Coordinates of C-alpha atoms in Angstrom, one line a residue:
Chain A
M1 CA -10.5 -25.8 11.9
F2 CA -13.9 -24.6 10.7
A3 CA -14.9 -24.4 14.5
V4 CA -16.4 -20.7 14.4
P5 CA -18.2 -19.4 17.7
A6 CA -21.5 -19.1 17.6
H7 CA -22.1 -15.1 17.7
A8 CA -19.4 -14.8 15.4
F9 CA -21.1 -16.9 13.0
A10 CA -24.2 -15.4 13.4
V11 CA -23.2 -12.2 12.5
M12 CA -21.3 -13.7 9.2
L13 CA -24.7 -14.8 8.2
V14 CA -25.9 -11.3 9.1
V15 CA -23.1 -9.5 6.6
L16 CA -24.0 -12.7 3.9
A17 CA -27.9 -11.6 4.2
L18 CA -26.9 -7.9 3.9
L19 CA -25.0 -8.8 0.7
L20 CA -27.6 -10.4 -0.6
L21 CA -30.1 -7.7 0.0
G22 CA -27.6 -5.4 -2.1
T23 CA -27.5 -8.0 -5.0
V24 CA -31.4 -8.5 -5.0
A25 CA -31.8 -4.5 -4.9
W26 CA -29.3 -4.0 -7.6
S27 CA -30.9 -7.0 -9.8
A28 CA -34.5 -5.0 -9.3
L29 CA -33.0 -1.7 -10.1
S30 CA -31.3 -2.4 -13.2
R31 CA -34.5 -4.5 -14.6
R32 CA -36.9 -1.4 -13.7
H33 CA -34.7 1.1 -15.4
P34 CA -32.9 -0.8 -18.3
E35 CA -31.8 2.9 -19.6
R36 CA -29.6 3.6 -16.5
D37 CA -26.0 2.4 -16.4
Y38 CA -25.8 0.3 -13.0
Q39 CA -22.2 -0.8 -13.9
E40 CA -20.3 0.6 -11.1
L41 CA -22.9 -0.3 -8.8
Y42 CA -22.6 -4.0 -10.0
L43 CA -18.7 -3.9 -9.9
R44 CA -18.9 -2.8 -6.1
I45 CA -21.5 -5.3 -5.2
R46 CA -19.2 -8.2 -7.1
S47 CA -16.0 -6.9 -5.3
W48 CA -18.0 -7.0 -1.8
W49 CA -18.8 -10.8 -2.2
W50 CA -15.1 -11.4 -3.3
M51 CA -13.8 -9.8 -0.3
I52 CA -16.3 -10.9 2.2
G53 CA -16.3 -14.5 0.6
I54 CA -12.5 -14.5 0.8
L55 CA -12.2 -13.3 4.5
F56 CA -14.7 -15.3 5.9
A57 CA -13.2 -18.3 4.4
C58 CA -9.8 -17.5 5.6
L59 CA -11.6 -16.6 9.1
A60 CA -13.2 -20.0 9.4
F61 CA -10.5 -22.0 8.1
S62 CA -7.8 -21.4 11.0
R63 CA -6.0 -18.5 12.7
G64 CA -3.2 -19.3 10.5
S65 CA -4.8 -18.8 7.1
A66 CA -6.5 -15.7 8.5
I67 CA -3.1 -14.4 9.5
V68 CA -1.6 -15.2 6.1
L69 CA -4.9 -13.3 4.4
F70 CA -4.0 -9.9 6.7
G71 CA -0.1 -10.2 5.7
F72 CA -1.4 -10.3 2.1
I73 CA -3.3 -7.6 2.4
S74 CA -0.6 -5.6 4.1
F75 CA 1.6 -6.7 1.2
L76 CA -0.6 -5.3 -1.4
A77 CA -1.2 -2.0 0.6
L78 CA 2.5 -1.4 1.2
K79 CA 3.0 -2.0 -2.9
E80 CA 0.6 0.3 -3.8
F81 CA 1.9 3.2 -1.1
F82 CA 5.3 2.9 -2.8
S83 CA 4.2 3.0 -6.1
I84 CA 1.8 6.0 -6.0
V85 CA 4.6 8.2 -4.0
P86 CA 7.8 9.3 -5.0
T87 CA 10.8 6.8 -4.4
R88 CA 14.4 7.1 -5.2
L89 CA 15.7 4.4 -7.5
S90 CA 18.9 4.1 -5.3
D91 CA 16.3 2.9 -2.5
R92 CA 15.1 -0.4 -4.4
R93 CA 16.7 -2.4 -2.1
V94 CA 15.6 -0.8 0.9
I95 CA 12.3 -1.4 -0.4
F96 CA 13.1 -4.8 -1.0
W97 CA 13.7 -5.2 2.8
A98 CA 10.4 -3.0 3.6
Y99 CA 8.6 -5.8 2.4
V100 CA 10.5 -8.8 4.2
A101 CA 9.3 -6.9 7.2
I102 CA 5.6 -8.2 6.3
P103 CA 6.0 -12.0 6.9
V104 CA 8.1 -11.1 10.3
Q105 CA 5.6 -8.8 11.9
Y106 CA 3.0 -11.4 11.1
Y107 CA 5.1 -14.2 12.6
W108 CA 5.2 -12.2 15.7
V109 CA 1.2 -12.0 15.2
Y110 CA 1.1 -15.9 14.9
S111 CA 3.6 -16.9 17.4
G112 CA 1.5 -14.2 19.8
W113 CA 4.4 -12.5 20.9
Y114 CA 2.8 -9.0 21.9
G115 CA 6.2 -7.3 23.0
M116 CA 8.0 -7.6 19.9
F117 CA 4.9 -7.2 17.7
T118 CA 4.9 -3.8 19.0
V119 CA 7.9 -2.7 18.9
F120 CA 9.4 -4.4 15.7
I121 CA 8.7 -1.6 13.2
P122 CA 8.6 1.4 15.2
V123 CA 11.9 0.4 16.5
Y124 CA 13.6 -2.0 14.6
V125 CA 12.7 -1.4 11.1
F126 CA 12.7 2.3 11.9
L127 CA 16.4 2.3 12.8
F128 CA 17.4 -0.4 10.2
L129 CA 15.9 1.0 7.2
P130 CA 17.7 4.2 7.0
M131 CA 21.0 2.2 8.0
L132 CA 20.3 0.5 4.6
M133 CA 19.9 4.0 2.8
V134 CA 23.0 5.1 4.3
L135 CA 25.1 2.0 2.7
A136 CA 23.3 3.0 -0.6
G137 CA 25.4 6.0 -0.3
N138 CA 22.9 8.5 -2.1
T139 CA 22.4 11.3 0.4
R140 CA 20.1 13.7 -1.9
G141 CA 16.5 13.4 -0.8
F142 CA 17.6 11.5 2.0
I143 CA 15.5 12.9 4.6
Q144 CA 12.1 12.7 2.8
A145 CA 13.0 9.3 1.1
A146 CA 13.3 7.9 4.8
G147 CA 10.0 9.8 6.0
V148 CA 8.2 8.4 3.0
M149 CA 9.5 4.7 3.8
H150 CA 9.0 4.9 7.3
W151 CA 5.5 6.2 7.0
A152 CA 4.6 3.7 4.2
V153 CA 5.3 0.5 6.4
M154 CA 3.9 2.2 9.8
L155 CA 0.3 2.3 7.8
T156 CA 0.1 -0.7 5.9
V157 CA 2.0 -2.9 8.0
F158 CA 2.2 -1.9 11.7
C159 CA -1.2 -0.3 11.7
L160 CA -3.0 -3.1 9.6
S161 CA -1.3 -6.1 11.7
H162 CA -3.4 -4.7 14.7
M163 CA -6.1 -6.2 13.0
A164 CA -4.6 -9.7 13.0
Y165 CA -3.5 -9.6 16.4
L166 CA -7.0 -9.5 17.7
I167 CA -7.1 -13.1 16.6
A168 CA -4.0 -14.1 18.5
L169 CA -5.6 -12.5 21.7
P170 CA -7.0 -15.1 23.9
A171 CA -11.0 -15.4 23.7
L172 CA -12.6 -13.6 26.6
N173 CA -15.9 -13.7 25.0
P174 CA -16.7 -17.5 24.7
G175 CA -19.7 -17.1 22.6
A176 CA -17.9 -15.1 19.8
G177 CA -14.2 -16.5 20.1
S178 CA -11.3 -14.1 19.2
I179 CA -12.7 -13.7 15.6
G180 CA -15.8 -12.0 17.0
M181 CA -13.4 -9.1 17.5
V182 CA -11.9 -9.3 13.9
I183 CA -15.9 -9.2 12.7
F184 CA -16.8 -6.7 15.0
I185 CA -14.0 -4.0 14.0
L186 CA -14.4 -4.7 10.4
F187 CA -18.3 -4.6 10.1
M188 CA -18.1 -1.4 12.3
T189 CA -15.6 0.2 10.3
E190 CA -17.4 -0.6 7.1
L191 CA -20.8 0.4 8.4
N192 CA -19.1 3.6 9.4
D193 CA -17.7 4.3 6.0
V194 CA -21.1 3.4 4.5
S195 CA -23.5 5.3 6.8
Q196 CA -21.4 8.7 6.5
Y197 CA -21.5 8.2 2.6
V198 CA -25.6 7.8 2.7
F199 CA -26.0 10.4 5.6
G200 CA -23.4 12.3 3.5
R201 CA -25.7 11.8 0.2
T202 CA -28.7 12.6 1.6
L203 CA -28.6 15.3 4.4
G204 CA -24.9 16.3 3.7
R205 CA -24.8 20.4 3.6
H206 CA -21.7 21.7 5.9
R207 CA -18.5 20.8 4.7
I208 CA -16.1 19.8 7.1
I209 CA -12.8 20.3 5.0
P210 CA -13.5 21.5 1.7
A211 CA -9.8 21.8 0.9
V212 CA -8.9 18.1 1.2
S213 CA -12.5 16.4 0.3
P214 CA -15.1 18.5 -0.8
N215 CA -17.8 15.7 -0.4
K216 CA -17.2 15.3 3.7
T217 CA -19.8 17.2 5.5
W218 CA -20.8 17.3 9.4
E219 CA -24.1 15.7 8.5
G220 CA -22.2 12.6 6.7
F221 CA -20.0 12.6 9.6
L222 CA -22.2 12.6 12.6
G223 CA -24.5 10.2 10.8
G224 CA -22.0 7.9 10.7
L225 CA -20.5 8.6 14.0
G226 CA -24.5 7.9 15.6
T227 CA -24.7 4.4 13.7
V228 CA -21.7 3.3 14.6
T229 CA -22.1 4.1 18.2
L230 CA -25.5 2.8 18.2
A231 CA -24.5 -0.8 16.7
S232 CA -21.3 -0.6 19.0
T233 CA -23.0 -0.8 21.8
V234 CA -25.6 -3.6 20.9
L235 CA -23.0 -5.5 19.1
A236 CA -19.8 -5.0 21.5
P237 CA -21.0 -7.5 24.4
W238 CA -22.1 -10.1 21.8
L239 CA -19.1 -10.0 19.9
T240 CA -16.3 -8.7 22.2
P241 CA -15.0 -8.7 25.7
L242 CA -16.4 -5.3 26.2
G243 CA -19.6 -4.5 27.9
F244 CA -22.5 -1.8 26.7
L245 CA -20.7 1.3 28.2
H246 CA -17.4 0.4 26.7
G247 CA -19.1 -0.6 23.6
L248 CA -20.6 2.9 23.2
F249 CA -17.4 4.4 23.6
A250 CA -15.7 2.2 21.0
G251 CA -18.4 3.0 18.7
L252 CA -17.4 6.6 19.3
L253 CA -13.7 6.0 18.7
I254 CA -14.3 3.9 15.8
G255 CA -16.6 6.5 14.1
A256 CA -14.1 9.4 14.4
A257 CA -11.0 7.4 13.7
G258 CA -12.3 6.1 10.5
F259 CA -13.3 9.4 9.3
I260 CA -9.7 10.7 9.9
G261 CA -8.2 7.4 8.4
D262 CA -10.3 8.3 5.0
V263 CA -9.5 12.2 5.2
V264 CA -5.6 11.1 5.6
I265 CA -5.5 8.9 2.9
S266 CA -7.4 11.4 0.7
S267 CA -4.7 13.9 1.0
V268 CA -1.9 11.8 0.3
K269 CA -4.0 11.0 -2.9
R270 CA -4.7 14.9 -3.2
D271 CA -0.7 15.4 -2.8
L272 CA -0.1 13.0 -5.6
Q273 CA -3.1 14.6 -7.7
I274 CA -4.4 10.8 -8.3
K275 CA -8.2 10.2 -7.8
D276 CA -7.5 6.6 -6.8
S277 CA -4.7 4.5 -5.4
G278 CA -4.9 1.4 -7.7
Q279 CA -7.5 -0.3 -9.7
L280 CA -7.2 -3.9 -8.1
I281 CA -10.5 -4.1 -6.8
P282 CA -13.2 -2.8 -9.4
G283 CA -15.7 -0.4 -8.2
H284 CA -13.8 0.5 -5.1
G285 CA -10.2 1.6 -6.2
G286 CA -7.1 0.3 -5.2
M287 CA -6.4 -1.2 -1.5
L288 CA -5.6 2.2 0.2
D289 CA -8.9 3.5 -1.2
R290 CA -10.7 0.3 0.6
F291 CA -8.4 0.2 3.7
D292 CA -8.0 3.7 4.5
S293 CA -10.5 4.1 7.7
L294 CA -9.6 0.7 8.7
I295 CA -5.8 2.1 9.2
Y296 CA -7.0 4.2 11.9
T297 CA -9.6 2.3 13.7
A298 CA -7.7 -1.3 13.7
P299 CA -5.0 0.0 15.9
L300 CA -7.1 2.3 18.1
F301 CA -9.7 -0.1 18.9
F302 CA -7.0 -3.0 19.7
H303 CA -5.3 -0.8 21.9
Y304 CA -8.7 0.2 23.8
T305 CA -9.9 -3.2 23.8
H306 CA -6.4 -4.4 25.1
Y307 CA -6.2 -1.7 27.9
F308 CA -10.1 -2.1 29.3
A309 CA -10.5 -6.0 28.8
Y310 CA -7.0 -7.8 29.0
Chain B
M1 CA 0.9 -25.5 -33.4
P2 CA 0.9 -24.0 -29.7
K3 CA 4.1 -24.4 -28.0
L4 CA 3.0 -26.0 -24.6
T5 CA 6.2 -24.7 -22.8
K6 CA 4.9 -20.8 -24.1
L7 CA 1.3 -21.7 -22.1
V8 CA 2.8 -23.4 -18.7
F9 CA 5.3 -20.5 -18.4
F10 CA 2.8 -18.0 -18.8
A11 CA -0.2 -19.9 -16.9
L12 CA 2.0 -20.6 -13.9
I13 CA 4.8 -18.3 -13.6
V14 CA 4.1 -15.1 -15.7
K15 CA 0.9 -14.4 -14.9
P16 CA 0.9 -15.1 -11.4
L17 CA 3.8 -12.7 -11.1
V18 CA 2.3 -10.1 -13.2
F19 CA -1.0 -9.9 -11.4
V20 CA 0.3 -10.8 -8.0
V21 CA 3.7 -9.6 -7.1
L22 CA 3.7 -6.8 -9.7
G23 CA -0.2 -5.8 -9.9
L24 CA -1.4 -3.8 -13.1
N25 CA -3.3 -0.3 -13.4
I26 CA -4.9 -0.8 -16.9
R27 CA -6.1 2.1 -18.9
G28 CA -8.0 1.8 -22.1
R29 CA -7.8 -2.1 -22.4
N30 CA -10.6 -1.9 -25.2
H31 CA -8.2 -0.3 -27.5
L32 CA -6.2 -3.6 -27.5
P33 CA -6.0 -5.4 -30.8
P34 CA -8.4 -8.3 -30.5
R35 CA -7.2 -10.1 -33.5
G36 CA -4.0 -10.1 -35.5
P37 CA -2.3 -8.7 -38.0
A38 CA -1.7 -5.9 -35.4
I39 CA 1.2 -4.2 -33.9
I40 CA 1.8 -2.9 -30.1
A41 CA 3.9 -0.7 -29.8
A42 CA 5.2 0.2 -26.2
N43 CA 7.9 2.0 -24.3
H44 CA 10.9 0.1 -23.2
N45 CA 12.2 0.0 -19.4
S46 CA 12.6 -3.2 -18.5
H47 CA 12.7 -7.3 -19.3
L48 CA 8.9 -7.4 -17.7
D49 CA 7.6 -5.3 -20.3
V50 CA 6.8 -8.0 -22.9
L51 CA 5.8 -10.3 -19.8
V52 CA 3.5 -7.5 -18.9
L53 CA 2.1 -6.8 -22.7
M54 CA 1.6 -10.7 -23.1
S55 CA -0.4 -11.3 -20.3
L56 CA -2.9 -8.9 -21.1
Y57 CA -4.3 -11.6 -23.6
P58 CA -5.7 -14.9 -22.2
L59 CA -3.8 -17.8 -22.5
R60 CA -5.6 -19.1 -25.7
Q61 CA -4.6 -16.3 -27.7
L62 CA -1.4 -16.1 -26.2
P63 CA 0.4 -18.4 -29.0
G64 CA -0.5 -15.7 -31.7
V65 CA 1.0 -13.0 -29.6
R66 CA 4.8 -12.5 -30.2
P67 CA 7.7 -10.1 -29.4
I68 CA 9.9 -9.2 -32.0
A69 CA 13.3 -9.0 -30.8
A70 CA 17.2 -9.0 -31.3
A71 CA 18.6 -12.1 -32.1
D72 CA 22.1 -11.6 -31.6
Y73 CA 21.1 -10.5 -27.5
F74 CA 18.3 -13.3 -26.9
F75 CA 20.1 -16.2 -28.8
K76 CA 23.8 -15.0 -27.3
N77 CA 23.7 -18.4 -24.7
R78 CA 22.0 -21.7 -25.2
W79 CA 19.7 -21.1 -21.7
L80 CA 18.4 -17.6 -22.9
K81 CA 17.9 -19.1 -26.6
W82 CA 15.6 -21.5 -25.1
L83 CA 13.6 -19.3 -23.2
A84 CA 13.2 -16.8 -25.8
R85 CA 12.3 -19.5 -28.4
H86 CA 9.9 -21.8 -26.5
C87 CA 8.5 -19.6 -23.5
I88 CA 8.3 -16.3 -25.3
D89 CA 8.3 -17.8 -28.7
I90 CA 10.3 -14.0 -30.0
I91 CA 10.6 -13.3 -33.6
P92 CA 14.3 -12.8 -34.0
I93 CA 15.5 -9.9 -35.9
E94 CA 19.0 -9.9 -37.3
R95 CA 20.3 -6.6 -36.5
Q96 CA 23.5 -7.2 -38.2
A97 CA 21.8 -8.4 -41.7
P98 CA 23.9 -8.2 -44.6
D99 CA 21.0 -7.5 -46.8
L100 CA 18.6 -4.8 -45.3
N101 CA 15.6 -5.7 -47.4
R102 CA 15.1 -9.0 -45.9
I103 CA 15.4 -7.9 -42.2
F104 CA 11.7 -8.0 -41.8
D105 CA 11.2 -11.2 -43.3
T106 CA 10.6 -13.1 -40.2
A107 CA 8.2 -10.0 -38.8
N108 CA 6.5 -10.3 -42.3
T109 CA 5.6 -13.8 -42.1
A110 CA 4.1 -13.7 -38.7
L111 CA 1.8 -10.5 -39.8
D112 CA 1.0 -12.5 -42.8
V113 CA -0.4 -15.5 -40.7
G114 CA -2.5 -13.1 -38.2
N115 CA 0.4 -12.8 -35.4
I116 CA -0.2 -10.0 -32.9
L117 CA 3.5 -8.4 -33.0
I118 CA 4.8 -6.5 -29.9
I119 CA 7.6 -4.1 -30.5
F120 CA 9.7 -1.5 -28.5
P121 CA 10.2 1.2 -31.4
E122 CA 13.2 2.7 -28.6
G123 CA 15.2 -0.5 -29.4
S124 CA 16.7 -1.0 -26.1
R125 CA 15.6 -0.6 -22.7
G126 CA 17.5 2.5 -21.8
E127 CA 17.8 4.2 -18.4
P128 CA 14.9 3.4 -16.4
E129 CA 11.5 5.4 -16.5
K130 CA 12.9 7.9 -19.4
I131 CA 11.7 7.7 -22.9
G132 CA 14.6 7.1 -25.2
R133 CA 14.9 8.0 -28.8
I134 CA 12.4 6.5 -30.9
K135 CA 13.9 4.4 -34.0
K136 CA 12.6 4.7 -37.5
G137 CA 12.5 0.7 -37.9
L138 CA 8.7 0.4 -37.0
F139 CA 8.0 2.8 -39.7
H140 CA 10.0 0.9 -42.3
L141 CA 8.4 -2.1 -41.3
L142 CA 4.9 -0.6 -41.9
Q143 CA 5.5 0.0 -45.4
G144 CA 3.4 -1.7 -47.3
R145 CA 1.5 -3.0 -44.8
S146 CA -1.7 -1.3 -44.9
D147 CA -3.6 -4.3 -42.9
A148 CA -1.4 -4.5 -39.7
P149 CA -2.9 -1.3 -37.3
V150 CA -0.3 0.1 -34.9
T151 CA -1.2 0.6 -31.1
P152 CA 0.6 2.5 -28.7
V153 CA 1.0 1.3 -25.1
F154 CA 2.8 3.3 -22.3
M155 CA 4.0 1.6 -19.3
H156 CA 5.3 3.2 -16.0
G157 CA 6.7 1.5 -13.1
L158 CA 8.2 -1.6 -14.6
G159 CA 11.8 0.3 -14.7
R160 CA 11.4 0.5 -10.7
A161 CA 10.7 -3.3 -10.4
L162 CA 13.4 -4.7 -12.4
P163 CA 15.6 -2.0 -14.1
R164 CA 18.2 -3.0 -16.8
G165 CA 21.4 -4.0 -15.2
T166 CA 19.8 -5.4 -11.9
A167 CA 19.1 -9.1 -10.3
L168 CA 17.0 -7.9 -7.4
F169 CA 13.1 -7.9 -8.6
V170 CA 11.2 -5.4 -6.3
P171 CA 7.5 -5.5 -5.8
F172 CA 5.5 -2.2 -7.9
N173 CA 2.2 -1.7 -9.4
C174 CA 2.8 -0.5 -12.5
D175 CA 0.5 1.5 -15.4
V176 CA -0.3 0.3 -18.6
I177 CA -2.0 2.6 -20.8
I178 CA -3.5 1.7 -24.2
G179 CA -4.1 4.3 -26.8
E180 CA -6.1 4.3 -30.2
A181 CA -4.2 2.9 -33.2
L182 CA -1.9 5.2 -35.0
Q183 CA -2.7 7.6 -37.9
T184 CA -0.9 6.4 -41.3
A185 CA 2.0 8.4 -41.9
T186 CA 4.0 9.0 -44.9
D187 CA 7.4 9.8 -43.9
A188 CA 9.5 8.6 -41.0
N189 CA 9.9 11.8 -39.1
A190 CA 6.3 12.4 -39.0
F191 CA 5.4 8.9 -37.6
V192 CA 8.0 9.4 -35.0
A193 CA 6.8 12.4 -34.2
Q194 CA 3.3 11.3 -33.7
L195 CA 4.4 8.1 -31.7
E196 CA 6.1 10.3 -29.1
H197 CA 3.4 12.5 -29.2
C198 CA 1.4 9.9 -28.3
F199 CA 3.6 8.1 -25.7
A200 CA 3.6 11.9 -23.9
R201 CA -0.1 12.0 -24.1
L202 CA -0.5 8.7 -22.7
A203 CA 1.9 9.1 -20.0
E204 CA -0.5 11.9 -18.4
Y205 CA -3.0 9.1 -17.5
C206 CA -0.3 7.2 -15.1
I207 CA -1.0 7.3 -11.3
T208 CA 2.4 5.8 -10.4
R209 CA 4.2 8.9 -11.9
S210 CA 4.4 11.5 -9.1
H211 CA 4.0 14.8 -10.9

């Protein structure tokens, strides 16, 4: 309890310092331009304080509390997904069992049962939920409902649980511990989001996929990719068991995967003709709006690291 | 005298249930009447509707926020009656009252002391996520009550979480869209049409209704 390895602790302090810098910048801006509306920025920053505060508290407290937090994040994301997609009323019981998969999956994480962790949702839940749907006896729209159900559980429970499994891995980098890897993937994913946004806003000219997301540009994408690759090359040896070269490729992987996660969830929202998936996080939107890129980066980084370092 | 059971019930059970297990997407919160006498008219899909609407208010205001409910349904057994009286603090309406002129006496008394009333003009929960026929009771209650504005609220998603006739509660986020207070209407049909139109317009802001 409260035994945070030195490298992880240092990066936590850096993150808090960056957040403080953002808060000071907001305060100065709103004082210099009282006529402008900085409410949105204020809400964004305030929500960051909450998210990072809760995350750091749970990471520092114990492995168990961090895993419970990640399970809860999966629950909120899965609930949000089921709420915005069309579901059949006859599938309520099936959806209930999909929620039950969350504590079970995170129990495998907690107990460090790697084999079960990787097959539980793609095999057992995958086969079990359609069986429940058959028992409910409604065949109208069966295929689509089964697809939606499985996709929801894969994205929000299976993919996100990889972030939690990083804590269950043995610490090969003693200075950083296992939570170093968690902080690394979260920091890199968010850095990618932020720098893609900043490069896109300042330099963005050439759109990548105007049909899905008119704000996504090559300049933003490459700017984010470059920033994350650079940061990853420097930070990976400090926070993870990876060396410089593997850190460089991890950065490329995270930059590209984060972008794809973002546009995949954007496509979901566009299909449903909604802008935000919820409003749980003021200034950010819903859980899926915030964790869209992490859904892709977490499992890919996990398996990359697992292959090269374990 | 605020009912302690009601405050405890909302602080420890209802609010955590509504904001954590369910989760709300609220639009137009500034339209919510800040004080009584006022009436909130909402569509009805689930027993959760009333808990969600009451949760929009802070605890200190909750004693003055009360739903109108059918006495014959909620007082039919002692457990439900205790819950309705002490935890929700409903305003009971006798649907089969012999004297029709006195049917709204309890509601009028509550408005007189400045309560915020919650009313479901469809009368019953009906089929999940479908708007039933809006009845004229609310119009008749409003006669002679120019002091109580009617705020329409449209909710979506609770009929999936706990529809009529089921006991299995399944978590879903739900939309709560609060509109501007209604105009006063001179006849019942015009009033019903206005409310129907209003619900249809508010429904367009929902994000949990797939188009």
